[in-house]
Amino acid sequence: MNPASDLVNKLWRLCALLRKDGITYQQYVTELTYLLFLKMASEQKDEGRIPEQYRWRAITAANEAEVLQRYRQALVDLGNPDKVSDRSVVAIFQNATTVVREPATLRKLIDAIDGLHWFSDERDAFGDAYEGLLQKMAEETKRGAGQYFTPRVLIDVMVNLMQPQPGEVIQDPAAGTGGFLIAADRHMRDATDDYFALSPAQQKFQLGQAIRGIENVPDTFRLLLMNLHLHKIDPDHLDLGDTLSPKGSGTQFKNAGLILTNPPFGPAGGPPTRDDLTITDRVSSYQLPFVEHVIRALRLGGRAAVVVPDNVLFDEGRGKALRQRLMSWCNLHTILRLPTGIFYAQGVKTNVLFFTRADDEAPTKDATEAVWIYDMRSGAPAYGKTNPIRPDDFSEFVKAFGDDPLGRANRTDTGEEGRFRRFTRDEIAARGENLDIHWLKATSDEAEDGLETPEDIAAAIEGHLKLALEEIGALVTDLGGEANASELAEAAE
């Protein structure tokens, strides 16, 4: 068995110690975040940033009568910038509290973690094990899990096709737990002998400035910091904030060479407040404003791969205006129609947009000459927890996409019986700028008929209801009824 997988399974079984007290899966993983940070610092001889009384051996040496009190005090003090000078430590432990109620339970967690073997002949397993825990959490927490976790196989496909390069700024404006950023960093490390093939100046940029992300949920931001810390990525350019707000970091995160993201879908509870989002400034949902952010945040010639729901492809009003801007300023060269069920929110129909910002600030003609669409959805099996999507499922698309991250490889239109088609800009305009193009027999509903577990079926129903409320809210907004759209957004939460 893979050493990291073995660790994940053992750590996940420890969840039973806390689940009986009504602890959620995310609370459990957050608790492990604190303990694993202290354990990792001890194993890697990197405890200089931690006050001596709160280091791993000091916690493990405490007797049962005092271990819980010492641990609670450690969480308070490690998140206090007056007591700890290291910013990354303070950020991970900011406002940290424990959900452990009994000293005996904490002792069992500590002893179990202390007894695990964290190293193989090739590498330490802290980072891989933590990512595995995050994936387990997403699998077990269907409600809302898609907001912060993207299936690893899809991340790897998007990253490998976009070919991140050392020296460019790589951004995720909805970073979640950092899957895209870590995969991009790993891709570049593998190509440069862990950055040792780069000059000292290039190494400094890669280790301190290349990776940038924004996350709006404090608890998820903590998991993001820990995940990147375990993968040796500097957290200085990770911000807790709202990408769509002027007080967030969205307006500052400009000139990205590559953006990889799966932004949240659905009602946002209010329109974005950034002045530069001129097209989507009155849209009370996440996906359209995030797409406009990506367009504006790319440097000239920069590229992006963005996961979006179907309505981005066909919404009228501001949705249509956004697609016109996208195809004017960028070369939208590829759309991948994803199968249903690959996200933990069943019933949500999604796509990946691959596009490149034009080399000119204000192109005199549309940068998009044609859009290639690959349909992975029609005729696809019923994916879900019992049948997760695998790398081989993407092999035909990867081959069709080609080896050019800008979408300029030689491609073949497979015709009406095939999965890969080319549509010219004029053909799209004749369709009223509607990019929701499919030609094979639609079988997504039949695929959902194959769902087996009650959880998958309930999640599929929930996903359809949320999308229906969202589309009604978008219509109301276009008609000028912002207050009513806001009420619908709240109802969908």
Tab-separated table of C-alpha atoms in Angstrom:
chain	number	residue	atom	x	y	z
A	1	MET	CA	0.000	0.000	0.000
A	2	ASN	CA	1.119	3.575	-0.666
A	3	PRO	CA	2.636	4.895	2.637
A	4	ALA	CA	0.550	8.065	2.491
A	5	SER	CA	-2.667	6.116	1.800
A	6	ASP	CA	-1.932	3.873	4.754
A	7	LEU	CA	-1.466	6.949	6.957
A	8	VAL	CA	-4.715	8.490	5.714
A	9	ASN	CA	-6.679	5.356	6.510
A	10	LYS	CA	-5.196	5.118	9.991
A	11	LEU	CA	-5.794	8.809	10.720
A	12	TRP	CA	-9.345	8.624	9.380
A	13	ARG	CA	-10.152	5.711	11.671
A	14	LEU	CA	-9.170	7.935	14.606
A	15	CYS	CA	-12.116	10.133	13.657
A	16	ALA	CA	-14.327	7.669	15.525
A	17	LEU	CA	-12.844	8.997	18.776
A	18	LEU	CA	-14.434	12.386	18.137
A	19	ARG	CA	-17.456	11.527	16.000
A	20	LYS	CA	-19.229	10.045	19.017
A	21	ASP	CA	-19.158	13.544	20.552
A	22	GLY	CA	-20.967	15.029	17.538
A	23	ILE	CA	-17.824	16.396	15.892
A	24	THR	CA	-18.085	17.130	12.150
A	25	TYR	CA	-15.561	15.830	9.645
A	26	GLN	CA	-14.202	19.333	9.014
A	27	GLN	CA	-13.785	19.932	12.750
A	28	TYR	CA	-11.891	16.656	12.972
A	29	VAL	CA	-9.531	17.528	10.108
A	30	THR	CA	-9.021	20.998	11.623
A	31	GLU	CA	-8.105	19.375	14.955
A	32	LEU	CA	-5.617	17.142	13.170
A	33	THR	CA	-4.182	20.256	11.502
A	34	TYR	CA	-3.010	21.586	14.857
A	35	LEU	CA	-1.593	18.275	16.051
A	36	LEU	CA	0.068	17.411	12.742
A	37	PHE	CA	1.725	20.831	12.575
A	38	LEU	CA	3.367	20.274	15.966
A	39	LYS	CA	4.303	16.686	15.093
A	40	MET	CA	5.769	17.679	11.715
A	41	ALA	CA	7.875	20.462	13.246
A	42	SER	CA	9.303	17.924	15.680
A	43	GLU	CA	10.039	15.302	13.029
A	44	GLN	CA	11.680	17.812	10.696
A	45	LYS	CA	13.717	19.504	13.470
A	46	ASP	CA	11.961	22.791	12.775
A	47	GLU	CA	10.623	23.750	16.206
A	48	GLY	CA	12.547	27.001	16.627
A	49	ARG	CA	9.407	29.022	15.837
A	50	ILE	CA	7.374	27.315	18.566
A	51	PRO	CA	7.702	28.198	22.283
A	52	GLU	CA	9.410	25.324	24.070
A	53	GLN	CA	6.476	24.569	26.383
A	54	TYR	CA	4.200	23.940	23.372
A	55	ARG	CA	6.460	21.750	21.282
A	56	TRP	CA	5.398	18.209	20.467
A	57	ARG	CA	7.499	16.501	23.118
A	58	ALA	CA	6.260	18.911	25.782
A	59	ILE	CA	2.658	18.104	24.866
A	60	THR	CA	3.249	14.348	24.756
A	61	ALA	CA	5.120	14.415	28.063
A	62	ALA	CA	2.226	16.055	29.931
A	63	ASN	CA	0.276	13.702	32.154
A	64	GLU	CA	-3.398	13.045	31.537
A	65	ALA	CA	-4.460	15.538	34.197
A	66	GLU	CA	-2.762	18.465	32.467
A	67	VAL	CA	-2.424	17.493	28.788
A	68	LEU	CA	-5.716	19.015	27.656
A	69	GLN	CA	-5.115	22.282	29.500
A	70	ARG	CA	-1.600	22.615	28.069
A	71	TYR	CA	-2.884	21.874	24.576
A	72	ARG	CA	-5.674	24.448	24.883
A	73	GLN	CA	-3.201	27.080	26.037
A	74	ALA	CA	-0.879	26.178	23.170
A	75	LEU	CA	-3.646	26.874	20.645
A	76	VAL	CA	-4.304	30.283	22.208
A	77	ASP	CA	-0.668	31.354	22.415
A	78	LEU	CA	0.462	30.021	19.032
A	79	GLY	CA	-2.185	32.193	17.373
A	80	ASN	CA	-1.065	35.302	19.291
A	81	PRO	CA	1.384	37.503	17.319
A	82	ASP	CA	2.599	39.015	20.591
A	83	LYS	CA	3.866	35.604	21.688
A	84	VAL	CA	4.899	34.042	18.369
A	85	SER	CA	6.789	36.011	15.747
A	86	ASP	CA	6.444	33.602	12.830
A	87	ARG	CA	3.533	34.777	10.662
A	88	SER	CA	2.737	31.391	9.157
A	89	VAL	CA	2.446	29.783	12.599
A	90	VAL	CA	0.172	32.585	13.819
A	91	ALA	CA	-1.991	32.329	10.682
A	92	ILE	CA	-2.514	28.574	11.083
A	93	PHE	CA	-3.420	28.879	14.779
A	94	GLN	CA	-5.371	32.161	14.528
A	95	ASN	CA	-8.520	31.872	16.700
A	96	ALA	CA	-7.852	28.140	17.106
A	97	THR	CA	-9.929	26.171	19.601
A	98	THR	CA	-10.136	22.470	20.312
A	99	VAL	CA	-13.253	20.345	20.035
A	100	VAL	CA	-11.733	17.666	22.263
A	101	ARG	CA	-13.655	17.440	25.543
A	102	GLU	CA	-11.853	14.720	27.465
A	103	PRO	CA	-8.114	14.460	28.308
A	104	ALA	CA	-8.239	10.718	27.627
A	105	THR	CA	-9.472	11.343	24.070
A	106	LEU	CA	-6.681	13.835	23.391
A	107	ARG	CA	-4.150	11.379	24.794
A	108	LYS	CA	-5.377	8.680	22.401
A	109	LEU	CA	-5.079	11.067	19.415
A	110	ILE	CA	-1.565	12.146	20.436
A	111	ASP	CA	-0.347	8.591	21.036
A	112	ALA	CA	-1.802	7.404	17.744
A	113	ILE	CA	-0.178	10.215	15.754
A	114	ASP	CA	3.099	9.721	17.602
A	115	GLY	CA	3.098	6.029	16.755
A	116	LEU	CA	2.695	6.440	12.987
A	117	HIS	CA	5.633	6.096	10.601
A	118	TRP	CA	5.792	9.317	8.605
A	119	PHE	CA	8.720	8.654	6.304
A	120	SER	CA	9.384	6.338	3.378
A	121	ASP	CA	12.666	5.809	1.561
A	122	GLU	CA	11.788	8.557	-0.918
A	123	ARG	CA	9.959	11.299	0.952
A	124	ASP	CA	8.106	12.354	4.025
A	125	ALA	CA	4.390	11.678	3.857
A	126	PHE	CA	3.000	14.661	5.753
A	127	GLY	CA	1.846	16.568	2.673
A	128	ASP	CA	0.404	13.555	0.853
A	129	ALA	CA	-1.362	12.349	3.997
A	130	TYR	CA	-2.890	15.757	4.620
A	131	GLU	CA	-4.187	15.986	1.063
A	132	GLY	CA	-5.671	12.538	1.522
A	133	LEU	CA	-7.464	13.713	4.660
A	134	LEU	CA	-8.903	16.681	2.785
A	135	GLN	CA	-10.167	14.354	0.061
A	136	LYS	CA	-11.750	12.059	2.652
A	137	MET	CA	-13.451	15.063	4.225
A	138	ALA	CA	-14.869	16.151	0.870
A	139	GLU	CA	-16.139	12.639	0.130
A	140	GLU	CA	-17.893	12.407	3.477
A	141	THR	CA	-19.223	15.973	3.523
A	142	LYS	CA	-21.344	16.290	0.409
A	143	ARG	CA	-23.151	19.440	1.454
A	144	GLY	CA	-20.995	22.316	0.272
A	145	ALA	CA	-17.901	20.182	-0.234
A	146	GLY	CA	-17.603	21.206	-3.885
A	147	GLN	CA	-16.958	24.764	-2.746
A	148	TYR	CA	-13.521	23.896	-1.487
A	149	PHE	CA	-12.419	20.595	-2.995
A	150	THR	CA	-11.890	19.692	-6.651
A	151	PRO	CA	-11.286	16.026	-7.558
A	152	ARG	CA	-7.545	15.478	-7.767
A	153	VAL	CA	-7.729	13.801	-11.165
A	154	LEU	CA	-9.383	16.857	-12.721
A	155	ILE	CA	-6.825	19.170	-11.122
A	156	ASP	CA	-3.977	17.129	-12.548
A	157	VAL	CA	-5.500	17.129	-16.043
A	158	MET	CA	-5.982	20.907	-16.029
A	159	VAL	CA	-2.485	21.577	-14.660
A	160	ASN	CA	-0.751	19.222	-17.072
A	161	LEU	CA	-2.539	20.726	-20.077
A	162	MET	CA	-1.730	24.290	-18.992
A	163	GLN	CA	1.961	23.435	-18.374
A	164	PRO	CA	2.864	25.949	-15.614
A	165	GLN	CA	6.333	27.365	-16.132
A	166	PRO	CA	8.920	28.663	-13.626
A	167	GLY	CA	9.041	32.446	-13.650
A	168	GLU	CA	5.334	33.109	-14.084
A	169	VAL	CA	2.804	34.143	-11.461
A	170	ILE	CA	0.234	31.409	-10.862
A	171	GLN	CA	-3.025	32.354	-9.178
A	172	ASP	CA	-6.159	30.735	-7.796
A	173	PRO	CA	-8.712	33.402	-6.758
A	174	ALA	CA	-10.861	30.776	-4.992
A	175	ALA	CA	-8.048	28.692	-3.571
A	176	GLY	CA	-9.994	26.410	-1.226
A	177	THR	CA	-7.528	23.967	0.278
A	178	GLY	CA	-4.903	24.685	-2.406
A	179	GLY	CA	-5.203	21.739	-4.790
A	180	PHE	CA	-4.464	23.720	-7.979
A	181	LEU	CA	-1.567	25.655	-6.433
A	182	ILE	CA	0.087	22.537	-5.038
A	183	ALA	CA	-0.312	20.625	-8.310
A	184	ALA	CA	1.156	23.536	-10.293
A	185	ASP	CA	4.104	23.786	-7.904
A	186	ARG	CA	4.665	20.020	-8.107
A	187	HIS	CA	4.555	20.147	-11.923
A	188	MET	CA	7.293	22.807	-11.977
A	189	ARG	CA	9.411	21.048	-9.348
A	190	ASP	CA	9.317	17.808	-11.334
A	191	ALA	CA	10.535	19.667	-14.437
A	192	THR	CA	13.407	21.470	-12.664
A	193	ASP	CA	14.874	18.902	-10.252
A	194	ASP	CA	12.941	20.385	-7.329
A	195	TYR	CA	14.005	23.888	-8.536
A	196	PHE	CA	17.725	23.066	-8.205
A	197	ALA	CA	18.089	23.468	-11.990
A	198	LEU	CA	17.124	27.151	-11.630
A	199	SER	CA	19.396	30.072	-10.806
A	200	PRO	CA	19.361	31.426	-7.212
A	201	ALA	CA	17.247	34.407	-8.299
A	202	GLN	CA	14.776	32.114	-10.062
A	203	GLN	CA	14.599	29.826	-7.018
A	204	LYS	CA	13.858	32.799	-4.777
A	205	PHE	CA	10.968	33.850	-7.018
A	206	GLN	CA	9.544	30.324	-7.180
A	207	LEU	CA	9.725	29.769	-3.447
A	208	GLY	CA	8.407	33.161	-2.383
A	209	GLN	CA	6.427	34.904	-5.105
A	210	ALA	CA	5.198	32.563	-7.848
A	211	ILE	CA	2.225	30.972	-6.047
A	212	ARG	CA	-0.692	33.251	-5.121
A	213	GLY	CA	-4.158	32.506	-3.796
A	214	ILE	CA	-7.213	33.998	-2.114
A	215	GLU	CA	-9.724	32.215	0.116
A	216	ASN	CA	-12.735	33.795	1.795
A	217	VAL	CA	-13.691	31.207	4.442
A	218	PRO	CA	-11.518	31.396	7.605
A	219	ASP	CA	-11.664	27.687	8.465
A	220	THR	CA	-10.867	26.695	4.882
A	221	PHE	CA	-8.069	29.292	4.804
A	222	ARG	CA	-6.498	27.548	7.800
A	223	LEU	CA	-6.567	24.229	5.916
A	224	LEU	CA	-5.101	25.996	2.867
A	225	LEU	CA	-2.189	27.418	4.877
A	226	MET	CA	-1.446	24.052	6.441
A	227	ASN	CA	-1.629	22.215	3.121
A	228	LEU	CA	0.759	24.605	1.398
A	229	HIS	CA	3.060	24.671	4.425
A	230	LEU	CA	3.336	20.880	4.299
A	231	HIS	CA	4.210	21.144	0.598
A	232	LYS	CA	6.918	23.743	1.269
A	233	ILE	CA	5.109	26.640	-0.416
A	234	ASP	CA	5.572	30.082	1.133
A	235	PRO	CA	2.273	31.532	2.451
A	236	ASP	CA	3.221	35.213	2.011
A	237	HIS	CA	1.044	35.581	-1.092
A	238	LEU	CA	-1.990	33.757	0.287
A	239	ASP	CA	-4.721	36.083	1.474
A	240	LEU	CA	-7.858	35.636	3.532
A	241	GLY	CA	-10.380	37.811	1.738
A	242	ASP	CA	-13.183	38.172	-0.781
A	243	THR	CA	-11.932	38.204	-4.358
A	244	LEU	CA	-15.074	40.047	-5.455
A	245	SER	CA	-14.733	42.845	-2.877
A	246	PRO	CA	-12.471	45.911	-3.128
A	247	LYS	CA	-11.399	45.190	0.455
A	248	GLY	CA	-10.289	41.717	-0.589
A	249	SER	CA	-7.230	40.986	-2.688
A	250	GLY	CA	-8.911	40.574	-6.044
A	251	THR	CA	-7.998	44.023	-7.322
A	252	GLN	CA	-4.359	43.541	-6.259
A	253	PHE	CA	-3.857	40.107	-7.804
A	254	LYS	CA	-3.183	41.242	-11.351
A	255	ASN	CA	-0.846	40.210	-14.164
A	256	ALA	CA	-1.065	36.473	-13.590
A	257	GLY	CA	0.632	34.296	-16.168
A	258	LEU	CA	-1.640	31.369	-15.352
A	259	ILE	CA	-4.927	31.138	-13.436
A	260	LEU	CA	-6.291	27.751	-12.404
A	261	THR	CA	-9.516	27.771	-10.416
A	262	ASN	CA	-12.804	26.153	-9.535
A	263	PRO	CA	-14.735	29.147	-8.148
A	264	PRO	CA	-17.844	28.660	-6.018
A	265	PHE	CA	-21.155	28.244	-7.842
A	266	GLY	CA	-24.553	29.548	-6.883
A	267	PRO	CA	-26.034	32.563	-5.094
A	268	ALA	CA	-23.517	34.918	-3.504
A	269	GLY	CA	-25.910	36.735	-1.168
A	270	GLY	CA	-25.272	40.010	-2.952
A	271	PRO	CA	-23.565	41.465	-6.042
A	272	PRO	CA	-19.787	42.085	-6.180
A	273	THR	CA	-18.640	45.523	-5.084
A	274	ARG	CA	-15.469	45.915	-7.148
A	275	ASP	CA	-15.649	48.905	-9.490
A	276	ASP	CA	-13.609	47.181	-12.198
A	277	LEU	CA	-16.126	44.350	-12.633
A	278	THR	CA	-18.142	46.475	-15.023
A	279	ILE	CA	-20.096	43.645	-16.662
A	280	THR	CA	-21.067	41.555	-13.624
A	281	ASP	CA	-21.395	44.359	-11.056
A	282	ARG	CA	-25.113	43.587	-10.475
A	283	VAL	CA	-24.982	39.787	-10.645
A	284	SER	CA	-25.793	38.131	-7.304
A	285	SER	CA	-24.063	34.829	-8.018
A	286	TYR	CA	-20.450	33.751	-7.839
A	287	GLN	CA	-19.595	32.226	-11.181
A	288	LEU	CA	-20.028	35.133	-13.614
A	289	PRO	CA	-18.073	37.699	-11.508
A	290	PHE	CA	-15.281	35.177	-10.952
A	291	VAL	CA	-14.961	34.641	-14.709
A	292	GLU	CA	-14.734	38.395	-15.230
A	293	HIS	CA	-12.077	38.573	-12.502
A	294	VAL	CA	-10.029	35.918	-14.285
A	295	ILE	CA	-10.232	37.789	-17.591
A	296	ARG	CA	-9.065	41.014	-15.962
A	297	ALA	CA	-6.415	39.417	-13.725
A	298	LEU	CA	-4.518	37.725	-16.563
A	299	ARG	CA	-1.500	39.480	-17.982
A	300	LEU	CA	-1.444	39.987	-21.752
A	301	GLY	CA	-0.754	36.573	-23.237
A	302	GLY	CA	-1.621	34.838	-19.939
A	303	ARG	CA	-3.745	31.695	-19.918
A	304	ALA	CA	-6.442	30.188	-17.725
A	305	ALA	CA	-8.392	27.012	-17.048
A	306	VAL	CA	-11.624	27.647	-15.109
A	307	VAL	CA	-14.382	25.279	-13.959
A	308	VAL	CA	-17.851	26.779	-14.529
A	309	PRO	CA	-21.450	25.505	-14.392
A	310	ASP	CA	-23.522	25.241	-17.556
A	311	ASN	CA	-25.406	28.501	-17.064
A	312	VAL	CA	-22.218	30.487	-17.757
A	313	LEU	CA	-22.482	29.156	-21.307
A	314	PHE	CA	-26.077	30.191	-21.984
A	315	ASP	CA	-27.323	32.896	-19.562
A	316	GLU	CA	-28.769	35.933	-21.298
A	317	GLY	CA	-28.236	39.543	-20.241
A	318	ARG	CA	-24.976	39.971	-18.374
A	319	GLY	CA	-24.017	36.367	-19.013
A	320	LYS	CA	-24.165	37.013	-22.755
A	321	ALA	CA	-22.217	40.272	-22.376
A	322	LEU	CA	-19.544	38.430	-20.389
A	323	ARG	CA	-19.155	35.761	-23.074
A	324	GLN	CA	-18.780	38.494	-25.699
A	325	ARG	CA	-16.052	40.131	-23.614
A	326	LEU	CA	-14.370	36.774	-23.038
A	327	MET	CA	-14.239	35.995	-26.754
A	328	SER	CA	-13.197	39.564	-27.575
A	329	TRP	CA	-10.322	39.925	-25.096
A	330	CYS	CA	-9.328	36.243	-24.995
A	331	ASN	CA	-8.940	33.284	-27.287
A	332	LEU	CA	-11.495	30.868	-25.838
A	333	HIS	CA	-9.981	27.921	-27.651
A	334	THR	CA	-11.451	24.941	-25.769
A	335	ILE	CA	-14.486	23.955	-23.699
A	336	LEU	CA	-14.600	20.589	-21.940
A	337	ARG	CA	-18.129	19.400	-21.072
A	338	LEU	CA	-17.563	17.403	-17.881
A	339	PRO	CA	-19.655	14.390	-16.882
A	340	THR	CA	-22.105	14.784	-14.017
A	341	GLY	CA	-21.272	13.267	-10.654
A	342	ILE	CA	-17.528	13.925	-10.570
A	343	PHE	CA	-18.013	16.644	-7.964
A	344	TYR	CA	-19.365	15.821	-4.547
A	345	ALA	CA	-22.424	17.974	-5.275
A	346	GLN	CA	-24.368	15.645	-7.536
A	347	GLY	CA	-26.498	17.011	-10.344
A	348	VAL	CA	-24.282	20.021	-11.023
A	349	LYS	CA	-23.354	20.160	-14.703
A	350	THR	CA	-19.931	21.695	-15.216
A	351	ASN	CA	-17.395	22.589	-17.855
A	352	VAL	CA	-13.789	23.707	-18.053
A	353	LEU	CA	-13.046	26.851	-20.055
A	354	PHE	CA	-9.519	27.059	-21.477
A	355	PHE	CA	-8.578	30.510	-22.752
A	356	THR	CA	-5.661	32.845	-23.414
A	357	ARG	CA	-5.649	36.627	-22.949
A	358	ALA	CA	-4.892	38.510	-26.169
A	359	ASP	CA	-1.488	40.142	-26.576
A	360	ASP	CA	-3.142	43.553	-27.075
A	361	GLU	CA	-4.774	45.559	-24.283
A	362	ALA	CA	-7.784	46.395	-26.471
A	363	PRO	CA	-7.997	43.991	-29.447
A	364	THR	CA	-9.414	45.553	-32.615
A	365	LYS	CA	-11.183	42.297	-33.428
A	366	ASP	CA	-12.292	39.272	-31.444
A	367	ALA	CA	-9.353	37.245	-30.166
A	368	THR	CA	-11.438	34.070	-30.537
A	369	GLU	CA	-11.628	32.757	-34.089
A	370	ALA	CA	-13.124	29.381	-33.194
A	371	VAL	CA	-14.034	27.340	-30.129
A	372	TRP	CA	-13.341	23.615	-29.873
A	373	ILE	CA	-15.812	21.705	-27.678
A	374	TYR	CA	-15.133	18.241	-26.280
A	375	ASP	CA	-18.180	16.371	-24.939
A	376	MET	CA	-17.243	14.007	-22.087
A	377	ARG	CA	-20.774	14.125	-20.698
A	378	SER	CA	-22.993	12.423	-23.271
A	379	GLY	CA	-23.035	8.683	-22.797
A	380	ALA	CA	-20.826	8.889	-19.714
A	381	PRO	CA	-21.279	6.384	-16.872
A	382	ALA	CA	-22.773	7.415	-13.544
A	383	TYR	CA	-19.838	8.817	-11.616
A	384	GLY	CA	-20.021	9.282	-7.869
A	385	LYS	CA	-18.502	8.093	-4.623
A	386	THR	CA	-18.942	4.452	-5.633
A	387	ASN	CA	-17.530	5.082	-9.135
A	388	PRO	CA	-15.010	7.941	-9.002
A	389	ILE	CA	-13.597	9.358	-12.202
A	390	ARG	CA	-10.079	8.174	-13.053
A	391	PRO	CA	-7.147	9.525	-15.096
A	392	ASP	CA	-7.830	7.094	-17.949
A	393	ASP	CA	-11.294	8.618	-18.381
A	394	PHE	CA	-9.611	11.832	-19.596
A	395	SER	CA	-7.069	10.197	-21.909
A	396	GLU	CA	-9.002	10.780	-25.163
A	397	PHE	CA	-9.621	14.427	-24.309
A	398	VAL	CA	-5.965	14.988	-23.408
A	399	LYS	CA	-4.940	13.465	-26.745
A	400	ALA	CA	-7.455	15.628	-28.640
A	401	PHE	CA	-6.384	18.809	-26.807
A	402	GLY	CA	-2.765	18.393	-27.875
A	403	ASP	CA	0.510	19.450	-26.299
A	404	ASP	CA	0.181	23.221	-26.732
A	405	PRO	CA	-1.160	24.963	-23.576
A	406	LEU	CA	-2.468	27.793	-25.769
A	407	GLY	CA	-4.692	25.409	-27.728
A	408	ARG	CA	-2.788	25.753	-31.006
A	409	ALA	CA	-1.942	22.080	-31.589
A	410	ASN	CA	-3.202	20.382	-34.740
A	411	ARG	CA	-6.727	19.151	-34.034
A	412	THR	CA	-9.313	17.082	-35.884
A	413	ASP	CA	-13.032	17.814	-35.956
A	414	THR	CA	-14.589	14.385	-35.393
A	415	GLY	CA	-17.995	15.350	-36.826
A	416	GLU	CA	-21.473	14.746	-35.459
A	417	GLU	CA	-20.685	11.183	-34.398
A	418	GLY	CA	-17.549	12.157	-32.497
A	419	ARG	CA	-16.836	14.027	-29.277
A	420	PHE	CA	-14.611	16.900	-30.523
A	421	ARG	CA	-16.074	19.659	-32.697
A	422	ARG	CA	-14.943	23.071	-33.939
A	423	PHE	CA	-17.335	26.046	-34.052
A	424	THR	CA	-16.315	29.326	-35.669
A	425	ARG	CA	-16.874	32.697	-34.047
A	426	ASP	CA	-19.477	33.504	-36.723
A	427	GLU	CA	-21.372	30.283	-35.953
A	428	ILE	CA	-21.414	31.152	-32.255
A	429	ALA	CA	-22.653	34.677	-32.978
A	430	ALA	CA	-25.446	33.193	-35.089
A	431	ARG	CA	-26.469	31.195	-32.031
A	432	GLY	CA	-26.892	34.401	-30.021
A	433	GLU	CA	-23.491	33.863	-28.326
A	434	ASN	CA	-24.810	30.671	-26.727
A	435	LEU	CA	-21.928	28.287	-26.026
A	436	ASP	CA	-24.053	25.494	-24.583
A	437	ILE	CA	-23.500	23.400	-27.702
A	438	HIS	CA	-24.082	19.657	-27.754
A	439	TRP	CA	-24.694	17.328	-30.656
A	440	LEU	CA	-24.531	13.829	-29.174
A	441	LYS	CA	-27.548	12.259	-27.490
A	442	ALA	CA	-27.898	13.859	-24.063
A	443	THR	CA	-27.766	11.106	-21.459
A	444	SER	CA	-26.886	12.992	-18.274
A	445	ASP	CA	-30.301	12.295	-16.770
A	446	GLU	CA	-29.891	8.600	-17.580
A	447	ALA	CA	-26.492	8.667	-15.893
A	448	GLU	CA	-28.078	10.041	-12.740
A	449	ASP	CA	-30.575	7.201	-12.854
A	450	GLY	CA	-27.590	4.976	-12.126
A	451	LEU	CA	-26.896	6.577	-8.740
A	452	GLU	CA	-27.149	3.996	-6.012
A	453	THR	CA	-26.626	5.494	-2.553
A	454	PRO	CA	-29.310	7.628	-0.867
A	455	GLU	CA	-26.650	10.283	-0.266
A	456	ASP	CA	-25.848	10.565	-3.999
A	457	ILE	CA	-29.520	10.729	-4.932
A	458	ALA	CA	-30.322	13.383	-2.291
A	459	ALA	CA	-27.285	15.424	-3.328
A	460	ALA	CA	-28.389	15.288	-6.976
A	461	ILE	CA	-31.844	16.598	-6.047
A	462	GLU	CA	-30.289	19.362	-3.942
A	463	GLY	CA	-28.007	20.369	-6.806
A	464	HIS	CA	-30.903	20.667	-9.262
A	465	LEU	CA	-32.965	22.751	-6.817
A	466	LYS	CA	-30.094	25.144	-6.156
A	467	LEU	CA	-29.467	25.658	-9.862
A	468	ALA	CA	-33.160	26.281	-10.484
A	469	LEU	CA	-33.327	28.937	-7.744
A	470	GLU	CA	-30.154	30.511	-9.066
A	471	GLU	CA	-31.490	30.787	-12.617
A	472	ILE	CA	-34.701	32.382	-11.310
A	473	GLY	CA	-32.620	34.823	-9.272
A	474	ALA	CA	-30.536	35.742	-12.314
A	475	LEU	CA	-33.701	36.415	-14.316
A	476	VAL	CA	-35.113	38.638	-11.569
A	477	THR	CA	-31.827	40.566	-11.408
A	478	ASP	CA	-31.831	41.138	-15.175
A	479	LEU	CA	-35.354	42.513	-14.816
A	480	GLY	CA	-34.168	44.944	-12.163
A	481	GLY	CA	-35.536	43.278	-9.027
A	482	GLU	CA	-32.336	43.100	-6.983
A	483	ALA	CA	-34.085	42.797	-3.607
A	484	ASN	CA	-36.131	39.818	-4.760
A	485	ALA	CA	-33.024	38.206	-6.266
A	486	SER	CA	-31.271	38.566	-2.932
A	487	GLU	CA	-34.172	36.860	-1.160
A	488	LEU	CA	-34.003	33.974	-3.622
A	489	ALA	CA	-30.267	33.696	-3.010
A	490	GLU	CA	-30.868	33.407	0.713
A	491	ALA	CA	-33.531	30.761	0.131
A	492	ALA	CA	-31.061	28.686	-1.854
A	493	GLU	CA	-28.525	28.611	0.967
